[in-house]
Amino acid sequence: MILEVLELLGVGVFAISGALVAGRKRLDLLGVVVIAAVTAIGGGTTRDLLLDRHPVFWIADPIYLYIILGSAAAAILYTRRFRPPERLLLVADALGLALFTISGAQIAEESGLSGIAVVLMGTLTGAAGGVIRDILTTEIPMILRRGQIYATAAIAGAVVYLLLQGAGVDRAAAALLGMSVVVSLRFVAIVWRITLPVFVLGDSDRDAE
Amino acid sequence: MILEVLELLGVGVFAISGALVAGRKRLDLLGVVVIAAVTAIGGGTTRDLLLDRHPVFWIADPIYLYIILGSAAAAILYTRRFRPPERLLLVADALGLALFTISGAQIAEESGLSGIAVVLMGTLTGAAGGVIRDILTTEIPMILRRGQIYATAAIAGAVVYLLLQGAGVDRAAAALLGMSVVVSLRFVAIVWRITLPVFVLGDSDRDAE
Amino acid sequence: MILEVLELLGVGVFAISGALVAGRKRLDLLGVVVIAAVTAIGGGTTRDLLLDRHPVFWIADPIYLYIILGSAAAAILYTRRFRPPERLLLVADALGLALFTISGAQIAEESGLSGIAVVLMGTLTGAAGGVIRDILTTEIPMILRRGQIYATAAIAGAVVYLLLQGAGVDRAAAALLGMSVVVSLRFVAIVWRITLPVFVLGDSDRDAE
């Protein structure tokens, strides 16, 4: 039940984030819808294929596709009239990351995966949709941009979710707190541009090639 | 039966389109074959994985791989002697898009998917091979180039295919008409450079970054 | 048994190669780990999904994920103190390519695939991890760079492996020889910059666009 709500919300916000990125690329209207759809279902589809869950969530229930159509339409209409708030995209993306990371971790948990695999599955589920969106629209994937704490936020959220449950915290509460960690870290990264230590190889002059 | 023929044709034309794109990139000969293969089987493989159809079509029957070898060899030999007609690539790609879009829609239909999921599955099946080809060869995906009406053509073809069947038209006839819609829209887009309304966000100065 | 060892080794060397490539891109530390993980498990995961082998190898046994963590940490620590040997990356990548190509071919063989499908599955298993790594880090995929004999090395190794077995050679010996072919071809290509004939279309002036 809680899982379904997470899933529906995550699909909606990622559809909006996909539509906004596509809008910057001067796609035609249906192209925007396709990018919105792929962004919204990419992470959950990756999760379902890896865990052999069939039918895949959006095939089992077409409501996800209607949510995508509605969200993309809303994003298009809104930005027709109003200047798109610069940060709306980042906020939608952070929420989608949080929702799918924890839903991916929960489903991996229910499939009996080990702790480390639960964390990786959560991260993949959260990040895959945005990565596919960025690759298709030839943006540098957000996961790679400096000072974004992107994969890090997903990993930290999934770890907190697991640790809290290990410490006896209620599952729904642990999920909410895990999501809060993801969103907070992303916001901290965006607002204060705080970064993790960066790993740089010695030959930095290579980059100049 | 009709499905198999569509599939064989689609594999052949996408293999040619993959070999031609790879040829522009100065790959070695076997690299060209790999790109041809991935282009040709990418869409159908995506479809089979999403619908849990195993074995995947080219694993079940190696004839597809022989067709790819033959088509890639033909494309290489032809372009050794003759100047490649500039539009041959676009024609091969349009045919592949039409054939795989409708075959994907038909298989999704047979799996009992809802109408909207049939359209998305057809579009993914048609477009995935070309998208993978473009990503691997670091071209901007054709789905994204302005005035290409690419995803739009696939969506329109799949919708027409479903509507015609709903109106009582024979399935094979509906399939042929759906494919004609895809190919016609692509040709119209290519020849007259007609475009759908483009969705552009207000902050177009961002693009200058 | 031999398969498991190949798999463990392949995961380790691809994790190192992923961490080294990510290190050039100034990712944060956990981002480096994610790229290392995706590089290391990408090929085997592609193979398992295509062959419907569930649970996927790294879900079935978390030891692979611990090997990735350890390899990525070792790569990061080593390059903190010592200048990264320019060729270490290429060597790790060549070994990973060889190990996964043959392990992919072996598993495809055991699944009863035809010879041509065994070769393609081996090539995909070997090359997919590196391709995903290069796409995520926005490098031109190594499979595409001139004079790399990349897909070619994988195809040749898989073919030699099959031919030797056909000639009555012991399976483990055929596997070792197949891997030697892959590594040798990569080294020849890297050291002497020997290339296969390149397939170039006539209109080379297009590239200047």
PDB file of C-alpha atoms in Angstrom, chain B residues 1-85:
ATOM      1  CA  MET B   1       3.523 -15.813 -39.548  1.00  0.00           C
ATOM      2  CA  ILE B   2       3.043 -12.194 -40.599  1.00  0.00           C
ATOM      3  CA  LEU B   3       4.811 -11.289 -37.361  1.00  0.00           C
ATOM      4  CA  GLU B   4       7.830 -13.374 -38.274  1.00  0.00           C
ATOM      5  CA  VAL B   5       8.110 -11.775 -41.690  1.00  0.00           C
ATOM      6  CA  LEU B   6       7.888  -8.296 -40.143  1.00  0.00           C
ATOM      7  CA  GLU B   7      10.562  -9.274 -37.676  1.00  0.00           C
ATOM      8  CA  LEU B   8      12.923 -10.635 -40.339  1.00  0.00           C
ATOM      9  CA  LEU B   9      12.479  -7.546 -42.512  1.00  0.00           C
ATOM     10  CA  GLY B  10      12.877  -5.191 -39.586  1.00  0.00           C
ATOM     11  CA  VAL B  11      16.090  -6.900 -38.511  1.00  0.00           C
ATOM     12  CA  GLY B  12      17.477  -6.649 -42.029  1.00  0.00           C
ATOM     13  CA  VAL B  13      16.764  -2.963 -42.576  1.00  0.00           C
ATOM     14  CA  PHE B  14      17.953  -1.939 -39.118  1.00  0.00           C
ATOM     15  CA  ALA B  15      21.162  -3.925 -39.654  1.00  0.00           C
ATOM     16  CA  ILE B  16      21.743  -1.925 -42.842  1.00  0.00           C
ATOM     17  CA  SER B  17      21.000   1.336 -41.044  1.00  0.00           C
ATOM     18  CA  GLY B  18      23.355   0.367 -38.216  1.00  0.00           C
ATOM     19  CA  ALA B  19      26.141  -0.550 -40.655  1.00  0.00           C
ATOM     20  CA  LEU B  20      25.741   2.758 -42.507  1.00  0.00           C
ATOM     21  CA  VAL B  21      25.894   4.849 -39.345  1.00  0.00           C
ATOM     22  CA  ALA B  22      28.883   2.845 -38.096  1.00  0.00           C
ATOM     23  CA  GLY B  23      30.546   3.340 -41.475  1.00  0.00           C
ATOM     24  CA  ARG B  24      30.578   7.068 -40.893  1.00  0.00           C
ATOM     25  CA  LYS B  25      32.463   6.536 -37.670  1.00  0.00           C
ATOM     26  CA  ARG B  26      35.500   4.714 -39.034  1.00  0.00           C
ATOM     27  CA  LEU B  27      35.014   1.577 -36.953  1.00  0.00           C
ATOM     28  CA  ASP B  28      36.871  -1.553 -37.952  1.00  0.00           C
ATOM     29  CA  LEU B  29      34.905  -4.132 -39.913  1.00  0.00           C
ATOM     30  CA  LEU B  30      33.812  -6.280 -36.978  1.00  0.00           C
ATOM     31  CA  GLY B  31      32.881  -3.190 -35.004  1.00  0.00           C
ATOM     32  CA  VAL B  32      30.534  -2.325 -37.866  1.00  0.00           C
ATOM     33  CA  VAL B  33      28.960  -5.773 -37.559  1.00  0.00           C
ATOM     34  CA  VAL B  34      28.479  -5.347 -33.811  1.00  0.00           C
ATOM     35  CA  ILE B  35      26.768  -1.970 -34.251  1.00  0.00           C
ATOM     36  CA  ALA B  36      24.605  -3.454 -37.016  1.00  0.00           C
ATOM     37  CA  ALA B  37      23.645  -6.322 -34.715  1.00  0.00           C
ATOM     38  CA  VAL B  38      22.841  -4.136 -31.727  1.00  0.00           C
ATOM     39  CA  THR B  39      20.738  -1.791 -33.877  1.00  0.00           C
ATOM     40  CA  ALA B  40      18.859  -4.695 -35.390  1.00  0.00           C
ATOM     41  CA  ILE B  41      18.105  -6.627 -32.213  1.00  0.00           C
ATOM     42  CA  GLY B  42      17.915  -3.745 -29.703  1.00  0.00           C
ATOM     43  CA  GLY B  43      14.223  -2.968 -30.080  1.00  0.00           C
ATOM     44  CA  GLY B  44      12.989  -6.558 -30.163  1.00  0.00           C
ATOM     45  CA  THR B  45      15.217  -7.498 -27.244  1.00  0.00           C
ATOM     46  CA  THR B  46      13.843  -4.606 -25.160  1.00  0.00           C
ATOM     47  CA  ARG B  47      10.336  -5.798 -25.982  1.00  0.00           C
ATOM     48  CA  ASP B  48      11.075  -9.435 -25.103  1.00  0.00           C
ATOM     49  CA  LEU B  49      12.736  -8.531 -21.799  1.00  0.00           C
ATOM     50  CA  LEU B  50       9.895  -6.207 -20.780  1.00  0.00           C
ATOM     51  CA  LEU B  51       7.256  -8.804 -21.649  1.00  0.00           C
ATOM     52  CA  ASP B  52       9.268 -11.701 -20.151  1.00  0.00           C
ATOM     53  CA  ARG B  53       9.273 -13.578 -23.438  1.00  0.00           C
ATOM     54  CA  HIS B  54      12.068 -16.132 -23.287  1.00  0.00           C
ATOM     55  CA  PRO B  55      14.086 -17.211 -25.115  1.00  0.00           C
ATOM     56  CA  VAL B  56      14.610 -13.779 -26.663  1.00  0.00           C
ATOM     57  CA  PHE B  57      13.840 -13.907 -30.398  1.00  0.00           C
ATOM     58  CA  TRP B  58      17.418 -13.971 -31.699  1.00  0.00           C
ATOM     59  CA  ILE B  59      18.431 -16.581 -29.134  1.00  0.00           C
ATOM     60  CA  ALA B  60      15.504 -18.786 -30.115  1.00  0.00           C
ATOM     61  CA  ASP B  61      16.337 -18.674 -33.822  1.00  0.00           C
ATOM     62  CA  PRO B  62      19.841 -17.888 -35.120  1.00  0.00           C
ATOM     63  CA  ILE B  63      18.493 -16.941 -38.539  1.00  0.00           C
ATOM     64  CA  TYR B  64      18.246 -13.349 -37.302  1.00  0.00           C
ATOM     65  CA  LEU B  65      21.972 -13.233 -36.676  1.00  0.00           C
ATOM     66  CA  TYR B  66      22.713 -14.603 -40.150  1.00  0.00           C
ATOM     67  CA  ILE B  67      20.451 -11.961 -41.660  1.00  0.00           C
ATOM     68  CA  ILE B  68      22.410  -9.327 -39.774  1.00  0.00           C
ATOM     69  CA  LEU B  69      25.739 -10.662 -41.054  1.00  0.00           C
ATOM     70  CA  GLY B  70      24.397 -10.721 -44.594  1.00  0.00           C
ATOM     71  CA  SER B  71      22.846  -7.264 -44.440  1.00  0.00           C
ATOM     72  CA  ALA B  72      25.934  -5.677 -42.918  1.00  0.00           C
ATOM     73  CA  ALA B  73      28.153  -7.326 -45.539  1.00  0.00           C
ATOM     74  CA  ALA B  74      25.867  -6.100 -48.318  1.00  0.00           C
ATOM     75  CA  ALA B  75      25.900  -2.557 -46.943  1.00  0.00           C
ATOM     76  CA  ILE B  76      29.694  -2.584 -46.701  1.00  0.00           C
ATOM     77  CA  LEU B  77      30.225  -3.986 -50.185  1.00  0.00           C
ATOM     78  CA  TYR B  78      27.670  -1.684 -51.779  1.00  0.00           C
ATOM     79  CA  THR B  79      29.210   1.431 -50.301  1.00  0.00           C
ATOM     80  CA  ARG B  80      32.676   0.277 -51.396  1.00  0.00           C
ATOM     81  CA  ARG B  81      31.662   0.641 -55.028  1.00  0.00           C
ATOM     82  CA  PHE B  82      28.880   3.170 -55.080  1.00  0.00           C
ATOM     83  CA  ARG B  83      28.423   6.457 -53.373  1.00  0.00           C
ATOM     84  CA  PRO B  84      25.921   5.747 -50.572  1.00  0.00           C
ATOM     85  CA  PRO B  85      22.665   7.474 -51.448  1.00  0.00           C
TER      86      PRO B  85
END
